[in-house]
Amino acid sequence: MTAPTAAPTEAARDFSDHKGIWVYVQHRAGVAAPVAWQLLGVGRTMAQQVGVPVAAVVLGSNVKHLCDEAIANGADTVYYIDDPVLNDYRTQPYAYGMASLIRKYKPEVVLYGSTIHGRDVAGAVATMVKTGLAADATQLEIEEEGHLLHASRPDFGGKLMSTILCKRHRPQMATCRPGVFPTPDPDPARKGEVISESLGLTEDDVLTRVLEFIPETRHVDLSNAEIIVSGGRGLGGPKSFDILYDLAEAVSGVVGASRAAVMAGWIPYQHQIGQTGQTVRPRIYIACGISGAIQHLVGMQESDIIIAINSDPEAPILKMADYGIVGDMFQIVPALTRRLKERLAATGGPVGDAPTVVFVDEAEGEQEEQAG
Amino acid sequence: MHAVVSIKQVPDTAEVRIDPRTNTMIRSGVPSIVNPEDVHAIEEAVRLKEQFGGKVTIVTMGPSQAVAAIREAISLGADEGVLCGDRGFAGSDTLATSYVVWKALERLNREEPVDIMLCGRQALDGDTGQVPPGVATRMGWPQLTSVLKIEEIDFVKRFVVVQRMVEGGTERVRAQLPAVLTCTRDLNAPRYSTFPNMVRAARYQPQAWDKVALGIADDDPNIGLRGSPTIVSKVWAPAPRQRTNQQRIDGSDPERAAEELLNVLLEHGVGKRPSTSTAVGVSR
Ligand SMILES: Cc1cc2nc3c(=O)[nH]c(=O)nc-3n(C[C@H](O)[C@H](O)[C@H](O)COP(=O)(O)OP(=O)(O)OC[C@H]3O[C@@H](n4cnc5c(N)ncnc54)[C@H](O)[C@@H]3O)c2cc1C
Ligand SMILES: Nc1ncnc2c1ncn2[C@@H]1O[C@H](COP(=O)(O)O)[C@@H](O)[C@H]1O
């Protein structure tokens, strides 16, 4: 994961007073977003490479347990601000707290998830501390010399990668895609230090109030799915997605979609996988009636096993699939579901389980490859 | 009511082609459009004007061609437009862009107090969503990103209640005005231009504001390349992950193909309950 040293273009500044890699712990009501731990994982790998500590930043009200979780997930230090003003996430007090911690403790790198929440806070913090913010990184590398962060992401519709550097300012900040970096195995026995700070704002200083949170009725948790059954324009209409839901149910999976299917209004946007949708890395990805445009591939190419069913033998998805089936999904998928149900009924498998079951895979062997 | 809409002209990325030798974007012949989410911002501002009366001012930082973006906004019902352009702005990243847009907003606000600023959620070309938080933070105004709906807005009592998209659901938030909102496609369905607006747009000359007009000194460290902490160091083509043992299954006999696929799935553990339990601290 170490990057080659870039050619020196400017007189190097002395940043020796900035130390450590920080991860912002996004949470709602004390439940951390998975991306926080994913970033602690990659942050720790980089920190070990260059011999600096990795820290988590937890802001909230009565969320001490998140400090413990952060330590279990790899943080050496947790900077913690506990204040009733931080009960709901709001840009202003969160960005203020984050910026004060950054000014006081001077990290060299700060990572956020490129979620709605992460982008919301990071954009404000970057402006407050006047530093660079790379957006939506999918690869992170750090130079041993000077600890320059290389934050790369797909660009130009996913055809190319761009690498962003922040040479003259510290900290170097980036928002990073959820689901790209593997979640570390937490170790509850790990020890770490919690440093508490106060916020220094009162409720009267804050210009917004959260009135209500309305959870999505049907939560589509693609990023944690073990198996994804995905459909595209080849399905021809919304009704055909029932065929995929049947298979997904039989394998305890979740249904995904290409943008073409989403744009056609056959399935809601939350199901979209790809450059402008979600990035997923399930154990098994089954693509039905999806051609495999680059913008789709960037969102699922890290899946362990890719199965593609497509009637066109020239479809690009077949070229990258582990198992490519040239044929008609309208015939093959129902036949597969039927057989699967028969087989699993015979062996007492999890047929008909709620599709939200999440299995934690121990085999995270792709870490190296992932992070480049 | 005075609404300012910040828009960006972007290449229509559906059409972007890459020069495989130089790894650069082939810009010639690529049509430019108003960033799609900014069109929703314009629509929302025009609706507010229709409801409350007042004025919609467009601001954009860009090259002289960006006048086309302002004209499109005028054709959609905006009243005035400001094009911020200066050689010194070249090479701006999101931080430097937000500085210039903020300077423009400050001047507009001085001339005619601004009640609300509407932006797009993200620009198609950069996909960062960082400019609006930059402007809001510099201005000291609340920011409401990813707005799905304006539920209530009161320019007398000076507050707005919006629904915004957040992870796992929707949030209802109340903010003091003036505020900066970023708009999603869910907010509204943009109208078509009317003929009179098109005629007006075709002739419209926006105000051109350079450094001097924005009160930015020559040696201001916040603009252009100097004011941009980030640089794109390289653009490269990623090596595709190599998959070994790729297999083709003939699907001309669906039942046989299904049987083969079933075996593939069983081989890869489908139907077996994994022994591992959910790891400690992994939250969903
Ligand atoms: C800026 C930008 C961002 C984008 N972001 C995304 C993104 O996030 N996600 C995304 O998916 N796309 C994205 N796209 C769109 C992408 O370029 C493709 O247009 C889209 O992925 C195509 O979807 P599709 O494969 O379902 O449709 P198509 O390309 O039309 O493919 C349909 C496939 O179905 C097959 N088929 C038809 N009938 C059958 C049958 N009976 N059995 C089996 N196969 C059948 C056909 O052979 C064909 O291969 C983006 C594009 C742009 C410009
Ligand atoms: N050059 C610019 N001039 C004016 N507004 C901009 C500019 N760049 C970005 N914006 C605004 O900020 C939004 C988000 O863009 P970005 O932060 O670049 O993803 C856009 O939808 C615009 O509303």
XYZ file of C-alpha atoms and ligand atoms in Angstrom:
732
model
C 0.000 0.000 0.000
C 3.024 2.247 0.112
C 3.121 4.648 -2.789
C 6.252 5.579 -4.671
C 7.577 8.950 -3.612
C 6.339 11.687 -5.909
C 8.884 13.929 -7.547
C 9.428 16.939 -5.303
C 7.857 19.922 -6.998
C 7.994 22.475 -4.259
C 10.141 23.193 -1.309
C 8.963 20.706 1.259
C 7.212 22.273 4.211
C 7.818 21.130 7.685
C 4.776 19.251 8.865
C 6.539 17.417 11.683
C 4.098 18.893 14.213
C 1.256 17.005 12.501
C 1.027 13.375 13.471
C -1.315 10.452 13.119
C -4.158 9.193 10.990
C -7.689 9.990 12.110
C -11.017 8.461 11.241
C -14.296 10.264 11.789
C -16.826 7.882 13.346
C -20.152 8.500 11.648
C -23.118 7.243 13.636
C -26.823 7.678 14.079
C -28.192 7.422 17.593
C -25.051 5.653 18.736
C -24.995 3.052 15.958
C -21.826 3.429 13.920
C -21.873 3.313 10.143
C -19.870 0.303 8.899
C -17.634 2.622 6.868
C -16.152 4.023 10.091
C -14.620 0.672 10.966
C -13.643 0.013 7.359
C -11.660 3.248 7.419
C -10.096 2.378 10.763
C -8.931 -0.827 9.088
C -7.241 0.868 6.147
C -6.127 3.754 8.356
C -4.377 1.356 10.689
C -2.626 -0.424 7.847
C -1.274 2.893 6.580
C -0.406 4.088 10.075
C 1.626 0.958 10.741
C 3.466 1.409 7.468
C 4.696 4.842 8.355
C 4.888 4.289 12.105
C 2.259 6.695 13.404
C -0.795 6.139 15.613
C -4.319 5.792 14.284
C -7.123 7.586 16.098
C -10.896 7.675 15.928
C -12.986 10.774 16.547
C -16.306 10.196 18.281
C -18.718 13.083 18.637
C -22.128 12.631 20.217
C -24.156 12.531 23.361
C -23.720 9.500 25.609
C -21.928 7.412 23.034
C -19.016 6.198 25.126
C -19.609 2.662 23.808
C -18.500 3.913 20.385
C -15.089 4.713 21.868
C -14.783 1.091 22.979
C -15.912 -0.162 19.591
C -13.408 2.119 17.881
C -10.591 0.733 19.999
C -11.738 -2.837 19.303
C -11.687 -1.971 15.613
C -8.135 -0.707 15.675
C -7.934 2.809 17.130
C -4.963 3.558 19.393
C -6.589 6.731 20.616
C -10.142 8.033 20.600
C -10.865 11.746 20.742
C -14.270 12.023 22.323
C -16.591 14.988 22.679
C -19.693 14.185 24.686
C -22.239 16.987 24.688
C -26.044 17.132 24.555
C -25.735 19.590 21.665
C -24.300 16.680 19.673
C -27.301 14.439 20.251
C -28.470 14.714 16.642
C -26.018 15.054 13.809
C -26.009 18.656 12.622
C -23.339 20.150 10.424
C -22.502 23.177 12.477
C -21.713 21.727 15.935
C -20.153 18.560 14.523
C -17.900 20.435 12.101
C -17.029 22.886 14.870
C -16.053 20.075 17.237
C -14.068 18.289 14.573
C -12.234 21.465 13.535
C -11.328 22.292 17.145
C -9.886 18.828 17.677
C -7.909 19.054 14.429
C -6.470 22.446 15.377
C -5.499 21.253 18.813
C -4.120 17.785 18.077
C -2.901 18.271 14.479
C -3.407 14.984 12.659
C -1.718 14.522 9.280
C -4.573 12.557 7.689
C -8.331 12.602 8.371
C -10.688 10.117 6.705
C -14.486 10.272 6.460
C -16.994 8.005 4.719
C -18.220 9.494 1.453
C -21.750 9.084 2.718
C -24.282 11.908 2.801
C -23.326 12.505 6.429
C -19.575 12.228 5.825
C -19.588 14.616 2.880
C -21.776 17.039 4.789
C -19.396 17.329 7.713
C -16.101 16.999 5.805
C -16.910 19.834 3.384
C -17.524 22.176 6.293
C -14.467 21.039 8.266
C -12.172 21.451 5.240
C -13.359 25.038 4.885
C -12.906 25.768 8.583
C -9.356 24.456 8.778
C -8.542 25.498 5.178
C -7.196 22.246 3.894
C -7.625 19.901 0.947
C -10.399 17.344 0.737
C -10.318 14.530 -1.820
C -13.755 13.168 -2.656
C -14.984 9.602 -2.719
C -11.652 7.769 -2.664
C -11.649 4.049 -3.414
C -7.911 3.571 -2.972
C -5.635 4.995 -0.313
C -1.866 4.847 -0.214
C 0.684 6.698 1.857
C 4.273 7.633 1.080
C 6.841 6.598 3.657
C 8.733 9.828 3.049
C 6.657 12.837 4.063
C 3.531 10.730 4.610
C 1.867 12.141 1.503
C -1.572 10.604 1.060
C -2.542 9.340 -2.390
C -6.332 9.296 -2.564
C -7.584 7.754 -5.791
C -10.988 7.302 -7.212
C -12.716 6.338 -10.439
C -13.325 9.304 -12.669
C -14.599 10.090 -16.127
C -17.463 7.676 -15.815
C -15.323 4.997 -14.226
C -12.986 4.613 -17.166
C -9.972 6.006 -15.362
C -8.635 6.533 -11.878
C -7.516 9.961 -10.659
C -5.085 10.374 -7.800
C -5.475 13.426 -5.577
C -2.669 14.858 -3.451
C -2.612 17.602 -0.849
C 1.013 18.675 -0.614
C 1.022 22.054 1.085
C -1.609 21.625 3.780
C -2.247 19.420 6.783
C -4.266 17.490 7.572
C -4.749 15.760 4.261
C -8.418 14.859 4.224
C -10.473 12.476 2.113
C -13.969 11.102 1.991
C -13.859 7.406 1.121
C -16.387 5.053 -0.394
C -18.238 2.698 1.912
C -17.954 -0.981 1.080
C -14.583 -0.715 -0.595
C -12.229 -1.319 2.316
C -12.712 -4.507 4.309
C -14.179 -4.343 7.794
C -11.545 -5.356 10.353
C -12.174 -8.172 12.804
C -12.805 -6.367 16.057
C -10.769 -7.385 19.051
C -12.601 -6.513 22.276
C -9.393 -7.105 24.234
C -7.495 -4.281 22.517
C -6.492 -1.367 24.688
C -6.537 2.279 23.769
C -6.702 5.727 25.218
C -9.794 7.934 25.269
C -9.134 11.683 25.301
C -12.195 13.710 26.211
C -12.651 17.294 25.135
C -15.492 19.727 25.510
C -17.412 21.233 22.630
C -17.630 24.869 23.620
C -20.966 25.550 21.918
C -24.410 25.853 23.403
C -27.723 24.966 21.845
C -28.389 28.660 21.276
C -25.399 28.851 18.941
C -26.887 26.248 16.613
C -29.149 27.442 13.825
C -30.800 24.104 12.979
C -33.043 21.615 14.797
C -33.668 18.029 13.797
C -37.404 17.515 14.115
C -37.724 13.880 13.194
C -35.978 10.905 11.635
C -38.129 8.713 9.450
C -36.432 5.366 8.814
C -36.809 3.815 5.408
C -39.547 1.258 5.541
C -37.707 -1.324 3.503
C -34.052 -0.950 4.168
C -31.930 -2.206 1.330
C -28.654 -3.164 2.876
C -26.613 -3.891 -0.213
C -23.257 -3.055 1.296
C -23.511 -5.802 3.892
C -25.162 -8.411 1.676
C -23.473 -11.763 1.253
C -25.305 -12.546 -1.945
C -26.711 -10.055 -4.414
C -29.048 -10.946 -7.254
C -29.006 -8.043 -9.654
C -31.166 -7.177 -12.644
C -30.868 -4.850 -15.614
C -32.647 -3.693 -18.698
C -32.792 -7.286 -19.908
C -35.607 -7.858 -17.431
C -37.884 -5.842 -19.661
C -40.144 -4.502 -16.915
C -40.856 -4.182 -13.200
C -42.804 -7.451 -12.945
C -39.761 -9.499 -13.910
C -37.993 -8.383 -10.751
C -40.256 -10.863 -8.937
C -38.150 -13.604 -10.504
C -35.077 -12.066 -8.891
C -36.787 -11.554 -5.531
C -37.685 -15.264 -5.560
C -34.090 -16.279 -6.146
C -32.815 -13.730 -3.623
C -35.166 -15.123 -1.030
C -34.028 -18.677 -1.708
C -30.370 -17.747 -1.224
C -30.974 -15.222 1.600
C -29.700 -12.490 -0.667
C -30.626 -8.956 -1.595
C -31.780 -7.593 -4.940
C -29.601 -5.074 -6.784
C -30.021 -3.340 -10.121
C -28.301 -1.530 -12.949
C -28.969 2.119 -13.528
C -30.924 1.286 -16.661
C -33.454 -0.620 -14.556
C -33.578 2.188 -11.986
C -33.973 4.910 -14.611
C -36.798 2.917 -16.193
C -38.559 3.110 -12.838
C -38.653 -0.654 -12.364
C -36.930 -0.566 -8.973
C -35.994 2.238 -6.523
C -32.652 4.000 -6.630
C -31.464 2.459 -3.333
C -30.926 -0.762 -5.271
C -28.604 0.764 -7.839
C -25.095 -0.597 -8.014
C -22.271 1.194 -9.764
C -20.531 4.487 -10.119
C -23.562 6.577 -9.245
C -25.057 3.932 -6.992
C -23.498 1.756 -4.335
C -20.248 -0.155 -4.317
C -20.656 -3.724 -3.173
C -18.375 -6.660 -2.544
C -20.586 -9.628 -1.775
C -19.452 -13.219 -1.703
C -21.615 -13.978 -4.738
C -22.925 -11.502 -7.297
C -25.479 -12.806 -9.781
C -26.045 -10.412 -12.709
C -29.159 -11.096 -14.788
C -29.829 -9.166 -17.980
C -27.046 -6.690 -17.253
C -24.620 -5.898 -20.061
C -21.718 -4.875 -17.839
C -21.107 -1.211 -18.653
C -17.986 0.121 -16.977
C -20.076 2.305 -14.665
C -21.797 -0.824 -13.395
C -18.622 -2.884 -13.167
C -16.832 -0.382 -10.918
C -19.524 -0.977 -8.335
C -19.307 -4.770 -8.183
C -16.010 -5.948 -9.619
C -14.578 -6.777 -6.204
C -17.231 -9.417 -5.596
C -15.652 -12.762 -4.720
C -17.631 -14.733 -7.290
C -19.436 -13.199 -10.226
C -22.125 -15.139 -12.030
C -23.651 -13.564 -15.131
C -26.639 -14.687 -17.143
C -26.932 -12.914 -20.463
C -28.458 -13.839 -23.802
C -25.743 -12.008 -25.702
C -22.488 -14.015 -25.834
C -20.598 -10.757 -26.466
C -21.882 -8.953 -23.361
C -18.917 -7.454 -21.448
C -20.200 -8.824 -18.133
C -19.515 -12.349 -19.383
C -15.860 -11.475 -19.912
C -15.359 -10.674 -16.269
C -17.652 -13.288 -14.768
C -16.298 -16.365 -13.027
C -19.337 -18.231 -14.349
C -20.824 -16.872 -17.541
C -24.086 -18.352 -18.720
C -25.176 -17.497 -22.235
C -28.906 -17.926 -22.172
C -32.339 -16.617 -21.321
C -32.660 -15.532 -17.701
C -36.449 -15.859 -17.867
C -36.003 -19.602 -18.187
C -32.797 -20.206 -16.262
C -33.433 -18.158 -13.113
C -36.837 -19.679 -12.217
C -35.443 -23.156 -12.896
C -32.530 -22.426 -10.610
C -34.782 -21.070 -7.854
C -37.003 -24.133 -8.059
C -34.090 -26.537 -7.813
C -32.530 -24.584 -5.014
C -35.747 -24.621 -2.992
C -36.125 -28.344 -3.548
C -32.552 -29.028 -2.517
C -32.604 -26.778 0.520
C -35.975 -28.082 1.660
C -34.469 -31.551 1.547
C -31.461 -30.525 3.635
C -33.248 -28.125 5.960
C -31.384 -25.069 4.728
C -32.400 -21.492 5.201
C -35.053 -21.301 2.537
C -37.319 -18.366 3.018
C -35.153 -16.669 5.607
C -35.467 -12.966 5.860
C -33.131 -11.588 3.216
C -31.497 -9.233 5.662
C -29.468 -11.933 7.411
C -25.869 -10.848 7.497
C -23.065 -13.332 7.701
C -19.710 -12.095 8.736
C -17.101 -13.587 6.496
C -13.796 -14.394 8.077
C -12.028 -14.654 4.772
C -10.920 -11.089 4.245
C -7.870 -12.219 2.361
C -8.201 -9.580 -0.293
C -7.076 -6.735 1.838
C -3.764 -6.249 0.083
C -5.243 -6.422 -3.346
C -8.043 -4.091 -2.390
C -5.985 -1.294 -1.122
C -3.560 -1.551 -4.011
C -37.691 37.237 -1.395
C -34.241 37.024 -2.916
C -33.028 33.556 -3.893
C -29.542 32.950 -5.246
C -28.909 29.794 -7.234
C -25.346 28.631 -7.660
C -24.916 26.643 -10.857
C -22.100 24.923 -12.667
C -21.639 24.208 -16.321
C -20.440 20.643 -16.766
C -19.575 18.398 -19.698
C -22.343 15.941 -20.429
C -20.422 13.005 -19.025
C -22.510 10.448 -20.829
C -20.576 11.578 -23.868
C -17.093 11.832 -22.443
C -14.424 9.973 -24.333
C -10.901 9.330 -23.173
C -7.786 9.569 -25.282
C -6.253 6.159 -24.596
C -2.698 7.399 -25.200
C -2.703 10.424 -22.948
C -5.433 9.340 -20.507
C -7.053 12.729 -20.832
C -10.599 13.665 -21.578
C -11.339 14.551 -25.181
C -13.151 17.828 -24.609
C -13.709 18.942 -28.141
C -17.187 18.216 -29.350
C -18.401 17.334 -25.848
C -21.618 19.244 -25.203
C -21.896 21.319 -22.023
C -24.999 21.312 -19.868
C -26.147 22.904 -16.654
C -25.384 20.396 -13.917
C -28.639 18.371 -13.743
C -29.274 18.863 -10.016
C -28.713 22.616 -10.420
C -31.688 22.651 -12.788
C -33.798 21.412 -9.864
C -32.324 24.202 -7.741
C -33.351 26.768 -10.370
C -36.842 25.288 -10.542
C -37.258 25.434 -6.778
C -36.119 29.058 -6.669
C -38.510 30.020 -9.452
C -41.353 28.310 -7.590
C -40.507 30.291 -4.453
C -40.576 33.481 -6.508
C -43.973 32.544 -7.921
C -45.291 31.879 -4.446
C -43.748 34.765 -2.512
C -42.701 37.271 -5.147
C -39.154 38.544 -5.389
C -36.158 37.690 -7.453
C -33.944 34.802 -8.515
C -30.279 35.529 -9.160
C -27.941 32.993 -10.738
C -24.277 32.854 -9.899
C -21.634 30.731 -11.542
C -17.877 30.677 -11.635
C -16.495 29.536 -14.919
C -15.051 30.408 -18.317
C -16.820 32.786 -20.684
C -18.683 29.876 -22.296
C -20.562 29.478 -19.010
C -22.737 32.360 -20.188
C -24.719 29.618 -21.926
C -25.515 28.064 -18.548
C -26.781 31.400 -17.249
C -28.915 31.880 -20.348
C -30.434 28.465 -19.830
C -31.266 29.433 -16.249
C -32.873 32.654 -17.503
C -34.929 30.637 -19.967
C -36.153 28.579 -17.006
C -37.374 31.669 -15.191
C -34.404 33.210 -13.358
C -34.191 37.009 -13.347
C -30.525 37.899 -13.312
C -27.189 36.180 -13.648
C -23.616 36.793 -12.585
C -20.652 35.147 -14.259
C -17.563 35.134 -12.064
C -14.543 34.814 -14.274
C -10.919 35.822 -14.005
C -7.627 34.380 -15.141
C -6.669 34.199 -11.495
C -9.440 31.662 -10.842
C -7.963 29.041 -13.154
C -7.120 25.730 -11.538
C -9.515 26.171 -8.619
C -10.392 23.131 -6.558
C -13.547 23.001 -4.444
C -12.068 25.119 -1.635
C -10.982 27.909 -4.006
C -14.279 27.688 -5.921
C -16.267 28.079 -2.730
C -14.209 31.178 -1.918
C -15.162 32.912 -5.167
C -18.810 31.844 -5.005
C -18.873 33.094 -1.409
C -17.428 36.468 -2.469
C -20.137 36.745 -5.110
C -22.822 35.810 -2.601
C -21.503 38.434 -0.178
C -21.720 41.135 -2.816
C -25.222 40.075 -3.871
C -26.234 39.993 -0.225
C -24.928 43.523 0.279
C -26.773 44.844 -2.737
C -30.028 43.059 -2.018
C -30.193 40.823 1.078
C -30.349 37.145 0.192
C -32.891 34.899 1.919
C -31.879 31.536 0.581
C -29.163 29.994 -1.558
C -29.923 26.913 -3.594
C -27.260 24.647 -5.076
C -27.110 21.230 -6.673
C -26.271 18.317 -4.401
C -23.246 17.329 -6.478
C -21.733 18.330 -9.778
C -21.716 15.628 -12.430
C -18.065 16.134 -13.323
C -16.488 16.297 -9.890
C -19.127 14.514 -7.850
C -17.822 16.106 -4.692
C -20.659 18.067 -3.126
C -18.026 20.169 -1.404
C -18.666 23.626 -2.842
C -21.997 24.310 -1.074
C -20.693 23.385 2.424
C -17.710 25.613 1.652
C -19.938 28.571 0.822
C -22.283 27.985 3.782
C -19.395 27.678 6.229
C -17.700 30.847 4.985
C -20.992 32.698 5.130
C -21.886 31.340 8.577
C -25.251 30.168 7.266
C -26.771 26.775 8.080
C -26.379 24.171 5.371
C -29.052 21.634 4.500
C -27.692 19.093 2.043
C -29.567 16.519 -0.066
C -32.944 18.188 0.299
C -35.885 16.088 -0.901
C -38.632 18.536 -0.105
C -39.239 21.987 1.317
C -42.098 21.398 3.735
C -42.508 24.896 5.001
C -40.763 28.181 4.408
C -41.446 31.513 6.023
C -39.518 34.572 4.905
C -41.072 36.728 7.595
C -40.364 34.488 10.558
C -37.197 33.480 8.711
C -37.123 29.698 8.895
C -37.387 26.701 6.634
C -38.391 23.094 7.331
C -37.029 20.527 4.890
C -36.903 16.817 4.418
C -33.407 15.673 3.639
C -32.061 12.357 2.525
C -29.803 10.716 5.106
C -28.371 7.236 5.521
C -31.195 4.833 6.286
C -34.059 7.258 5.901
C -35.290 10.804 5.812
C -34.723 13.579 8.279
C -36.972 16.569 8.928
C -34.894 19.598 9.844
C -35.752 23.173 10.691
C -33.189 25.865 9.963
C -32.948 29.580 10.338
C -32.908 31.632 7.158
C -30.830 32.589 5.323
C -29.559 29.084 4.643
C -27.812 27.117 1.911
C -29.760 24.170 0.518
C -28.491 21.511 -1.889
C -31.120 20.057 -4.148
C -31.809 16.501 -5.293
C -33.838 15.335 -8.242
C -36.700 14.424 -5.904
C -37.325 18.057 -5.065
C -39.374 18.904 -8.131
C -39.902 18.297 -11.825
C -38.240 21.126 -13.760
C -40.442 22.911 -16.271
C -39.738 23.608 -19.893
C -38.712 27.067 -20.977
C -41.496 29.340 -22.104
C -41.185 31.182 -25.376
C -40.901 34.692 -23.832
C -38.226 33.457 -21.428
C -36.332 31.900 -24.313
C -36.401 35.157 -26.198
C -35.183 37.008 -23.133
C -32.485 34.392 -22.494
C -31.137 34.584 -26.022
C -30.407 38.285 -25.626
C -29.439 38.205 -21.980
C -26.000 39.488 -20.987
C -25.068 38.495 -17.439
C -22.940 40.721 -15.261
C -19.305 39.694 -15.488
C -17.496 39.889 -12.169
C -13.747 39.620 -12.076
C -11.390 39.796 -9.089
C -11.814 43.540 -8.806
C -15.604 43.381 -8.905
C -15.520 40.726 -6.193
C -13.120 42.684 -4.024
C -10.398 40.058 -4.316
C -6.848 41.381 -4.155
C -4.248 40.355 -6.723
C -2.184 38.515 -4.167
C -5.137 36.870 -2.393
C -3.865 33.399 -1.454
C -7.352 31.874 -1.567
C -7.914 31.788 -5.313
C -6.842 29.700 -8.274
C -4.038 27.173 -8.017
C -2.559 28.922 -5.012
C -5.821 28.678 -3.119
C -6.334 25.019 -4.047
C -4.844 22.570 -1.567
C -5.596 19.547 -3.743
C -4.049 18.628 -7.063
C -4.744 15.766 -9.423
C -1.332 14.151 -9.581
C -2.108 11.498 -12.132
C -4.842 9.900 -14.130
C -4.384 6.254 -14.874
C -6.220 3.233 -16.196
C -6.775 0.667 -13.449
C -5.685 -2.877 -14.174
C -8.756 -5.080 -14.113
C -8.747 -7.770 -11.496
C -7.728 -11.044 -13.059
C -10.194 -13.821 -12.567
C -8.769 -17.286 -12.950
C -10.741 -20.372 -13.928
C -13.447 -18.503 -15.753
C -16.110 -20.902 -16.960
C -18.791 -20.652 -19.576
C -22.047 -22.502 -19.110
C -24.184 -23.158 -22.139
C -27.679 -21.883 -21.453
C -29.400 -23.263 -24.524
C -30.825 -25.997 -22.323
C -32.153 -23.938 -19.372
C -32.767 -26.917 -17.109
C -29.232 -28.203 -17.537
C -27.795 -24.732 -17.059
C -29.869 -24.327 -13.893
C -28.569 -27.640 -12.565
C -24.981 -26.592 -13.220
C -25.577 -23.237 -11.561
C -27.156 -24.932 -8.575
C -23.962 -26.928 -8.128
C -21.892 -23.761 -8.393
C -23.959 -22.116 -5.671
C -23.832 -25.142 -3.397
C -20.086 -25.389 -3.953
C -19.741 -21.805 -2.777
C -21.603 -22.411 0.418
C -25.116 -21.303 -0.434
C -27.604 -22.983 1.876
C -25.022 -23.740 4.547
C -25.398 -21.763 7.702
C -22.060 -20.176 8.444
C -20.673 -21.036 11.842
C -19.367 -17.542 12.531
C -21.624 -15.293 14.468
C -21.905 -11.584 13.932
C -18.689 -9.966 15.014
C -18.603 -7.726 18.048
C -19.013 -4.087 17.287
C -20.037 -4.491 13.689
C -23.033 -2.312 13.504
C -25.528 -2.020 10.729
C -22.226 9.253 -15.484
C -22.818 7.870 -15.591
C -22.997 7.142 -14.442
C -23.563 5.864 -14.509
N -23.702 5.164 -13.348
C -24.187 3.895 -13.421
C -24.328 3.104 -12.234
O -24.056 3.547 -11.114
N -24.796 1.849 -12.349
C -25.135 1.309 -13.556
O -25.544 0.131 -13.588
N -25.031 2.025 -14.678
C -24.577 3.316 -14.639
N -24.514 4.040 -15.790
C -25.165 3.505 -17.012
C -24.326 2.503 -17.769
O -23.496 3.196 -18.674
C -25.251 1.566 -18.569
O -26.067 2.326 -19.406
C -26.125 0.674 -17.697
O -25.362 0.046 -16.703
C -26.778 -0.369 -18.568
O -27.670 -1.140 -17.824
P -28.042 -2.615 -18.268
O -26.830 -3.442 -18.317
O -29.125 -3.059 -17.372
O -28.701 -2.391 -19.704
P -28.190 -2.794 -21.132
O -26.830 -2.279 -21.374
O -29.256 -2.413 -22.089
O -28.077 -4.353 -21.061
C -29.170 -5.232 -21.010
C -28.610 -6.617 -21.158
O -29.628 -7.587 -20.975
C -29.372 -8.677 -21.835
N -30.629 -9.425 -21.997
C -31.747 -9.033 -22.662
N -32.685 -9.985 -22.559
C -32.178 -10.986 -21.810
C -32.688 -12.234 -21.353
N -33.922 -12.648 -21.637
N -31.881 -13.017 -20.629
C -30.620 -12.608 -20.310
N -30.103 -11.437 -20.715
C -30.875 -10.637 -21.456
C -28.854 -8.039 -23.090
O -28.074 -8.959 -23.845
C -27.984 -6.900 -22.529
O -26.640 -7.311 -22.356
C -23.960 5.308 -15.758
C -23.765 6.061 -16.904
C -23.215 7.314 -16.842
C -23.023 8.079 -18.091
N -17.965 26.781 -10.416
C -19.113 26.848 -9.729
N -19.866 27.979 -9.773
C -21.027 28.061 -9.098
N -21.532 27.058 -8.376
C -20.839 25.903 -8.296
C -19.596 25.747 -8.963
N -19.145 24.507 -8.706
C -20.060 23.926 -7.920
N -21.094 24.756 -7.667
C -22.325 24.480 -6.889
O -22.056 23.444 -5.978
C -22.851 22.296 -6.277
C -22.090 21.040 -5.974
O -20.935 20.984 -6.769
P -19.635 20.175 -6.340
O -19.333 20.598 -4.942
O -18.582 20.600 -7.324
O -20.000 18.719 -6.445
C -23.224 22.462 -7.735
O -24.381 21.711 -8.031
C -23.421 23.972 -7.800
O -24.667 24.327 -7.257
